């Protein structure tokens, strides 16, 4: 009896690593990453020089230690915890090994510039930490950005070294992300804060700090505003230098406040009882400015209560009301008129109804 060897199942071919790599190549799950793109990913491993991030590609992304945050840290787990989804900025595209270089610091800087642009547009204030001093002013950090305050925009202009380490409230003068230029002002921030405590219509005391052809600049406790030439008096002024002098103490009425531009406008003509009084009796007007302002406000309130349209005086002949129908003229019958009272001269009295005129001969002389 002969035996026959038979296999019911064919032999399975082996699946090598090359076949696996080829299969991966055929799968379409690879992504194209470009520099400047913001991607989301999860940190899956910490290393001594950075962290590896899964961003959905065949190769992982890598965050160097100095790109993990605005300021250098020693423990990455505090700012890049494992398995937590975060946003990263691509600073270098895939290299030969397919790895993408990521940064959290550059992403924070980009966001900081966007925030500073918004702060400048809104006229808001922000804290700046002073880190250094140079000939022109002081340098510092705002949201991780290097910034500068000119000496002319500091409240303290002499002992600048004493400002190092302090935080100053500032506003933005210039924000240029392309040139990495951020210029700030402590003076304008203080001015903006002080303006919030000023009310329109109030009386303020100050000193004349500048005289220009168009007006006088007056400082009221650190706030400088403009007293325009047309707001000085209701009487015309040829030259303001004949009325004011630098350092002169002055009481002014706050006419307008522009908080966005940090501007104040003043007026003194409200204190006059007649046009030109402040030009003739400046000291007297300033002496009782408070009483004069109260009187001016009472007068304005009384005028506001008066009706806008006053009644017109009645004329001798009143026109008929709108829509009224004209009454027809009454005709008096001729027999009702006394013959003795009939007019004899048609040029003086109108003839009775029905009377006929006869034309005068051309050759008849007028008597």
Short mmCIF file of C-alpha atoms in Angstrom, two decimals:
data_model
loop_
_atom_site.label_atom_id
_atom_site.label_comp_id
_atom_site.label_asym_id
_atom_site.label_seq_id
_atom_site.Cartn_x
_atom_site.Cartn_y
_atom_site.Cartn_z
CA UNK A 1 0.00 0.00 0.00
CA UNK A 2 1.53 3.11 -1.14
CA UNK A 3 1.08 6.25 0.85
CA UNK A 4 0.60 9.70 -0.79
CA UNK A 5 1.52 12.80 1.05
CA UNK A 6 -0.98 15.65 0.42
CA UNK A 7 -1.37 19.22 1.91
CA UNK A 8 -4.81 20.60 2.08
CA UNK A 9 -3.58 24.20 2.80
CA UNK A 10 -1.05 26.02 0.66
CA UNK A 11 1.96 27.54 2.39
CA UNK A 12 1.52 31.18 3.59
CA UNK A 13 4.07 33.57 2.13
CA UNK A 14 6.21 35.44 4.63
CA UNK A 15 5.44 39.27 5.31
CA UNK A 16 8.75 41.08 5.60
CA UNK A 17 9.49 44.60 7.01
CA UNK A 18 9.98 45.83 3.47
CA UNK A 19 6.46 44.77 2.69
CA UNK A 20 5.27 46.64 5.79
CA UNK A 21 7.12 49.79 4.77
CA UNK A 22 5.68 49.52 1.29
CA UNK A 23 2.20 49.21 2.74
CA UNK A 24 2.77 52.32 4.80
CA UNK A 25 3.83 54.19 1.67
CA UNK A 26 0.57 53.22 -0.01
CA UNK A 27 -1.51 54.58 2.86
CA UNK A 28 -2.59 58.21 2.40
CA UNK A 29 -2.38 59.47 5.95
CA UNK A 30 0.74 61.59 5.58
CA UNK A 31 0.37 65.36 6.05
CA UNK A 32 2.23 68.26 4.51
CA UNK A 33 3.50 70.73 7.16
CA UNK A 34 4.58 74.25 6.25
CA UNK A 35 6.55 76.84 8.16
CA UNK A 36 4.39 79.40 9.96
CA UNK A 37 1.46 77.01 10.25
CA UNK A 38 -0.20 76.46 13.62
CA UNK A 39 -0.89 72.78 14.40
CA UNK A 40 -2.32 70.85 17.31
CA UNK A 41 -0.51 67.93 18.92
CA UNK A 42 0.04 65.90 22.06
CA UNK A 43 3.36 65.50 23.86
CA UNK A 44 4.17 61.81 24.26
CA UNK A 45 7.79 61.91 25.42
CA UNK A 46 10.10 64.24 27.34
CA UNK A 47 13.84 64.35 26.64
CA UNK A 48 16.74 66.26 28.15
CA UNK A 49 16.81 68.69 25.22
CA UNK A 50 13.13 68.94 24.39
CA UNK A 51 9.84 67.13 23.89
CA UNK A 52 8.39 64.91 21.16
CA UNK A 53 4.90 65.72 19.92
CA UNK A 54 2.43 63.67 17.93
CA UNK A 55 1.04 66.03 15.27
CA UNK A 56 -0.58 63.38 13.08
CA UNK A 57 2.21 62.77 10.59
CA UNK A 58 4.40 59.74 9.92
CA UNK A 59 7.12 61.37 11.99
CA UNK A 60 6.73 63.23 15.22
CA UNK A 61 7.32 66.90 15.86
CA UNK A 62 10.05 68.08 18.19
CA UNK A 63 10.06 71.10 20.55
CA UNK A 64 13.57 72.19 21.64
CA UNK A 65 13.98 73.17 25.27
CA UNK A 66 14.55 76.87 24.48
CA UNK A 67 11.38 76.95 22.32
CA UNK A 68 9.11 75.43 24.93
CA UNK A 69 8.09 78.76 26.55
CA UNK A 70 8.81 82.50 26.58
CA UNK A 71 11.22 82.00 29.46
CA UNK A 72 13.58 79.02 29.82
CA UNK A 73 12.33 76.31 32.18
CA UNK A 74 14.06 73.32 33.75
CA UNK A 75 11.08 70.98 34.03
CA UNK A 76 9.19 70.49 30.76
CA UNK A 77 6.39 68.59 32.44
CA UNK A 78 5.14 71.82 34.06
CA UNK A 79 4.50 73.52 30.73
CA UNK A 80 4.25 70.57 28.31
CA UNK A 81 2.37 67.83 30.18
CA UNK A 82 2.05 64.43 28.55
CA UNK A 83 -1.04 63.56 26.49
CA UNK A 84 -2.44 67.10 26.65
CA UNK A 85 -3.39 68.66 23.32
CA UNK A 86 -1.67 72.00 22.71
CA UNK A 87 -1.06 74.34 19.83
CA UNK A 88 2.41 74.69 18.27
CA UNK A 89 3.94 76.90 15.60
CA UNK A 90 5.95 75.17 12.85
CA UNK A 91 9.33 76.92 12.64
CA UNK A 92 10.98 74.40 10.29
CA UNK A 93 9.43 72.04 7.79
CA UNK A 94 10.10 68.32 7.65
CA UNK A 95 13.75 67.38 7.45
CA UNK A 96 15.23 64.31 5.71
CA UNK A 97 13.83 62.11 8.44
CA UNK A 98 10.39 63.72 8.20
CA UNK A 99 10.65 65.45 11.55
CA UNK A 100 9.01 68.89 12.05
CA UNK A 101 10.51 71.52 14.36
CA UNK A 102 7.91 73.12 16.63
CA UNK A 103 7.82 76.09 18.99
CA UNK A 104 5.58 77.25 21.79
CA UNK A 105 7.68 80.35 22.42
CA UNK A 106 7.26 81.72 18.89
CA UNK A 107 3.54 81.07 19.07
CA UNK A 108 3.33 83.05 22.31
CA UNK A 109 5.34 85.90 20.76
CA UNK A 110 3.02 86.01 17.75
CA UNK A 111 0.02 86.19 20.07
CA UNK A 112 1.72 88.88 22.16
CA UNK A 113 2.20 91.13 19.11
CA UNK A 114 -1.45 90.68 18.20
CA UNK A 115 -2.41 91.63 21.77
CA UNK A 116 -0.24 94.77 21.69
CA UNK A 117 -1.81 95.90 18.42
CA UNK A 118 -5.24 95.58 20.01
CA UNK A 119 -4.09 97.43 23.15
CA UNK A 120 -2.82 100.33 21.05
CA UNK A 121 -6.02 100.53 19.00
CA UNK A 122 -8.15 100.58 22.16
CA UNK A 123 -5.90 103.06 23.97
CA UNK A 124 -5.60 100.66 26.90
CA UNK A 125 -2.79 100.41 29.45
CA UNK A 126 -0.50 97.47 30.26
CA UNK A 127 2.23 96.65 32.79
CA UNK A 128 5.89 96.76 31.70
CA UNK A 129 8.73 95.32 33.83
CA UNK A 130 11.88 97.43 33.58
CA UNK A 131 14.98 95.34 32.88
CA UNK A 132 17.58 97.86 31.73
CA UNK A 133 18.62 101.48 31.18
CA UNK A 134 20.25 103.23 28.24
CA UNK A 135 20.96 106.81 27.19
CA UNK A 136 17.54 107.31 25.64
CA UNK A 137 15.36 105.76 28.34
CA UNK A 138 14.59 102.34 29.81
CA UNK A 139 14.04 98.88 28.33
CA UNK A 140 11.78 96.15 29.58
CA UNK A 141 9.45 93.24 28.91
CA UNK A 142 5.75 93.26 28.09
CA UNK A 143 4.14 89.85 27.49
CA UNK A 144 7.60 88.52 26.71
CA UNK A 145 8.33 91.26 24.14
CA UNK A 146 11.31 93.57 24.40
CA UNK A 147 10.08 97.14 24.78
CA UNK A 148 11.40 100.66 25.21
CA UNK A 149 10.23 103.85 26.97
CA UNK A 150 11.88 107.12 25.85
CA UNK A 151 13.14 109.35 28.66
CA UNK A 152 10.67 112.06 27.61
CA UNK A 153 7.78 109.63 28.26
CA UNK A 154 8.87 108.70 31.79
CA UNK A 155 7.46 110.29 34.90
CA UNK A 156 10.88 110.02 36.57
CA UNK A 157 13.51 111.34 34.14
CA UNK A 158 16.63 111.46 36.35
CA UNK A 159 17.37 108.38 38.48
CA UNK A 160 16.55 105.77 35.85
CA UNK A 161 18.59 103.03 37.55
CA UNK A 162 16.11 103.07 40.40
CA UNK A 163 13.43 101.88 38.00
CA UNK A 164 15.10 98.53 37.23
CA UNK A 165 12.95 95.67 38.49
CA UNK A 166 9.85 97.84 38.86
CA UNK A 167 6.60 97.48 36.91
CA UNK A 168 5.30 100.59 35.18
CA UNK A 169 1.83 101.22 33.80
CA UNK A 170 2.28 102.20 30.13
CA UNK A 171 0.41 102.80 26.90
CA UNK A 172 1.61 102.08 23.35
CA UNK A 173 3.22 104.71 21.14
CA UNK A 174 4.40 102.40 18.35
CA UNK A 175 3.76 98.70 17.65
CA UNK A 176 5.64 97.19 14.68
CA UNK A 177 5.81 93.39 14.71
CA UNK A 178 7.82 93.17 11.47
CA UNK A 179 10.60 95.39 12.82
CA UNK A 180 10.18 94.01 16.36
CA UNK A 181 9.72 97.56 17.60
CA UNK A 182 7.60 98.32 20.66
CA UNK A 183 7.72 101.88 22.03
CA UNK A 184 5.72 102.70 25.16
CA UNK A 185 4.81 105.71 27.31
CA UNK A 186 4.43 105.94 31.06
CA UNK A 187 3.52 109.62 30.85
CA UNK A 188 0.53 109.03 28.57
CA UNK A 189 -0.66 106.17 30.76
CA UNK A 190 -0.61 108.41 33.83
CA UNK A 191 -2.37 111.11 31.85
CA UNK A 192 -5.03 108.67 30.69
CA UNK A 193 -5.65 107.54 34.27
CA UNK A 194 -5.84 111.11 35.54
CA UNK A 195 -8.31 112.14 32.82
CA UNK A 196 -10.77 109.59 34.16
CA UNK A 197 -11.11 111.72 37.30
CA UNK A 198 -11.90 114.93 35.39
CA UNK A 199 -15.50 115.98 34.73
CA UNK A 200 -16.76 118.21 31.89
CA UNK A 201 -18.08 121.56 33.10
CA UNK A 202 -15.93 121.58 36.23
CA UNK A 203 -13.65 124.44 37.21
CA UNK A 204 -9.93 123.66 37.44
CA UNK A 205 -6.87 125.64 38.54
CA UNK A 206 -3.64 125.50 36.59
CA UNK A 207 -0.70 127.37 35.08
CA UNK A 208 0.03 128.55 31.58
CA UNK A 209 2.85 126.42 30.17
CA UNK A 210 2.82 127.45 26.51
CA UNK A 211 1.40 130.25 24.36
CA UNK A 212 0.71 129.63 20.68
CA UNK A 213 -0.99 131.82 18.07
CA UNK A 214 -4.05 129.55 18.14
CA UNK A 215 -4.36 129.05 21.90
CA UNK A 216 -2.85 128.66 25.36
CA UNK A 217 -1.76 125.35 26.93
CA UNK A 218 -2.64 125.10 30.61
CA UNK A 219 -1.36 122.44 33.04
CA UNK A 220 -3.87 121.36 35.70
CA UNK A 221 -2.11 119.01 38.11
CA UNK A 222 -0.12 117.09 35.51
CA UNK A 223 -2.75 117.26 32.77
CA UNK A 224 -2.16 119.71 29.95
CA UNK A 225 -5.08 121.00 27.89
CA UNK A 226 -5.71 123.62 25.25
CA UNK A 227 -7.51 126.90 25.84
CA UNK A 228 -8.30 127.85 22.24
CA UNK A 229 -8.22 131.53 21.31
CA UNK A 230 -11.96 131.43 20.49
CA UNK A 231 -12.69 130.03 23.96
CA UNK A 232 -10.88 132.79 25.88
CA UNK A 233 -13.46 135.54 25.42
CA UNK A 234 -16.54 136.45 23.41
CA UNK A 235 -14.59 139.48 22.27
CA UNK A 236 -11.96 139.14 19.47
CA UNK A 237 -8.30 138.87 20.53
CA UNK A 238 -5.47 140.14 18.36
CA UNK A 239 -2.61 138.51 20.30
CA UNK A 240 -2.69 136.07 23.20
CA UNK A 241 0.71 137.32 24.39
CA UNK A 242 -1.00 140.54 25.49
CA UNK A 243 -3.40 138.58 27.69
CA UNK A 244 -1.34 135.69 29.12
CA UNK A 245 2.22 134.96 30.23
CA UNK A 246 4.12 131.75 30.96
CA UNK A 247 3.62 130.59 34.56
CA UNK A 248 0.46 132.64 35.02
CA UNK A 249 -2.08 131.03 37.35
CA UNK A 250 -5.43 130.55 35.67
CA UNK A 251 -8.86 129.12 36.41
CA UNK A 252 -10.44 127.34 33.44
CA UNK A 253 -13.66 125.49 32.73
CA UNK A 254 -13.20 121.96 31.36
CA UNK A 255 -15.09 122.15 28.07
CA UNK A 256 -14.35 118.76 26.48
CA UNK A 257 -12.58 115.47 27.29
CA UNK A 258 -11.25 113.04 24.66
CA UNK A 259 -10.19 109.94 26.64
CA UNK A 260 -9.15 108.02 23.52
CA UNK A 261 -6.62 110.68 22.48
CA UNK A 262 -5.92 111.90 26.06
CA UNK A 263 -6.87 115.47 25.19
CA UNK A 264 -8.49 118.22 27.24
CA UNK A 265 -10.14 121.41 26.02
CA UNK A 266 -10.68 124.46 28.27
CA UNK A 267 -12.81 127.61 28.21
CA UNK A 268 -12.88 130.90 30.12
CA UNK A 269 -15.46 132.91 28.17
CA UNK A 270 -18.21 131.27 30.26
CA UNK A 271 -16.93 133.30 33.21
CA UNK A 272 -17.61 136.64 31.51
CA UNK A 273 -20.69 138.73 32.30
CA UNK A 274 -20.19 140.71 29.09
CA UNK A 275 -17.97 140.15 26.00
CA UNK A 276 -14.38 141.20 26.62
CA UNK A 277 -14.60 141.36 30.41
CA UNK A 278 -11.78 138.87 30.90
CA UNK A 279 -9.55 141.02 28.69
CA UNK A 280 -10.26 144.09 30.79
CA UNK A 281 -10.56 142.63 34.30
CA UNK A 282 -8.66 139.33 34.34
CA UNK A 283 -7.94 139.42 38.10
CA UNK A 284 -11.56 140.19 39.00
CA UNK A 285 -12.87 137.38 36.81
CA UNK A 286 -10.44 134.89 38.30
CA UNK A 287 -11.19 136.02 41.87
CA UNK A 288 -14.86 134.98 41.77
CA UNK A 289 -14.70 132.39 38.99
CA UNK A 290 -16.69 129.85 41.03
CA UNK A 291 -19.68 132.20 41.47
CA UNK A 292 -19.51 133.22 37.83
CA UNK A 293 -19.57 129.61 36.66
CA UNK A 294 -22.59 128.80 38.83
CA UNK A 295 -24.41 131.83 37.46
CA UNK A 296 -23.58 130.81 33.89
CA UNK A 297 -24.92 127.29 34.52
CA UNK A 298 -28.17 128.68 36.00
CA UNK A 299 -28.60 130.91 32.97
CA UNK A 300 -28.08 128.00 30.62
CA UNK A 301 -30.63 125.93 32.55
CA UNK A 302 -33.20 128.73 32.36
CA UNK A 303 -32.65 129.17 28.65
CA UNK A 304 -33.11 125.45 28.12
CA UNK A 305 -36.55 125.63 29.79
CA UNK A 306 -37.80 128.44 27.54
CA UNK A 307 -39.91 127.37 24.52
CA UNK A 308 -37.89 127.11 21.36
CA UNK A 309 -40.46 129.05 19.27
CA UNK A 310 -41.86 132.26 20.69
CA UNK A 311 -45.31 133.46 19.62
CA UNK A 312 -45.24 136.09 16.87
CA UNK A 313 -47.07 139.40 17.62
CA UNK A 314 -50.46 139.69 15.94
CA UNK A 315 -50.45 141.85 12.80
CA UNK A 316 -53.07 144.48 12.03
CA UNK A 317 -54.59 142.38 9.28
CA UNK A 318 -54.75 138.70 10.01
CA UNK A 319 -54.60 136.40 6.96
CA UNK A 320 -57.32 133.76 6.74
CA UNK A 321 -56.48 130.44 8.34
CA UNK A 322 -55.19 127.70 6.03
CA UNK A 323 -58.03 126.02 4.16
CA UNK A 324 -60.54 128.79 4.83
CA UNK A 325 -62.84 129.72 1.93
CA UNK A 326 -62.97 133.35 0.84
CA UNK A 327 -66.43 134.93 1.45
CA UNK A 328 -68.10 136.26 -1.71
CA UNK A 329 -68.58 140.03 -1.93
CA UNK A 330 -72.13 141.12 -1.13
CA UNK A 331 -73.85 143.06 -3.93
CA UNK A 332 -76.10 145.88 -2.72
CA UNK A 333 -79.15 146.51 -4.97
CA UNK A 334 -79.16 149.88 -6.64
CA UNK A 335 -82.57 150.85 -5.23
CA UNK A 336 -81.23 150.40 -1.73
CA UNK A 337 -78.81 153.26 -2.19
CA UNK A 338 -79.97 156.77 -1.40
CA UNK A 339 -79.70 158.88 -4.52
CA UNK A 340 -78.41 161.75 -2.39
CA UNK A 341 -75.51 159.62 -1.26
CA UNK A 342 -74.54 158.38 -4.71
CA UNK A 343 -70.94 159.31 -5.49
CA UNK A 344 -70.56 161.95 -8.16
CA UNK A 345 -66.90 161.40 -8.89
CA UNK A 346 -66.13 157.89 -10.08
CA UNK A 347 -62.41 158.48 -9.49
CA UNK A 348 -63.01 158.94 -5.76
CA UNK A 349 -65.90 156.56 -5.04
CA UNK A 350 -66.61 153.31 -6.82
CA UNK A 351 -69.80 153.43 -8.95
CA UNK A 352 -72.84 151.47 -7.86
CA UNK A 353 -73.25 147.99 -9.26
CA UNK A 354 -74.42 148.04 -12.86
CA UNK A 355 -73.19 151.62 -13.58
CA UNK A 356 -71.66 152.17 -17.03
CA UNK A 357 -68.74 154.46 -17.81
CA UNK A 358 -68.70 156.52 -20.99
CA UNK A 359 -65.43 157.28 -22.66
CA UNK A 360 -64.28 160.92 -22.78
CA UNK A 361 -63.85 162.44 -26.24
CA UNK A 362 -60.23 162.71 -27.22
CA UNK A 363 -60.46 166.44 -28.02
CA UNK A 364 -62.18 167.34 -24.70
CA UNK A 365 -59.90 169.32 -22.43
CA UNK A 366 -59.52 168.19 -18.88
CA UNK A 367 -60.82 170.70 -16.45
#
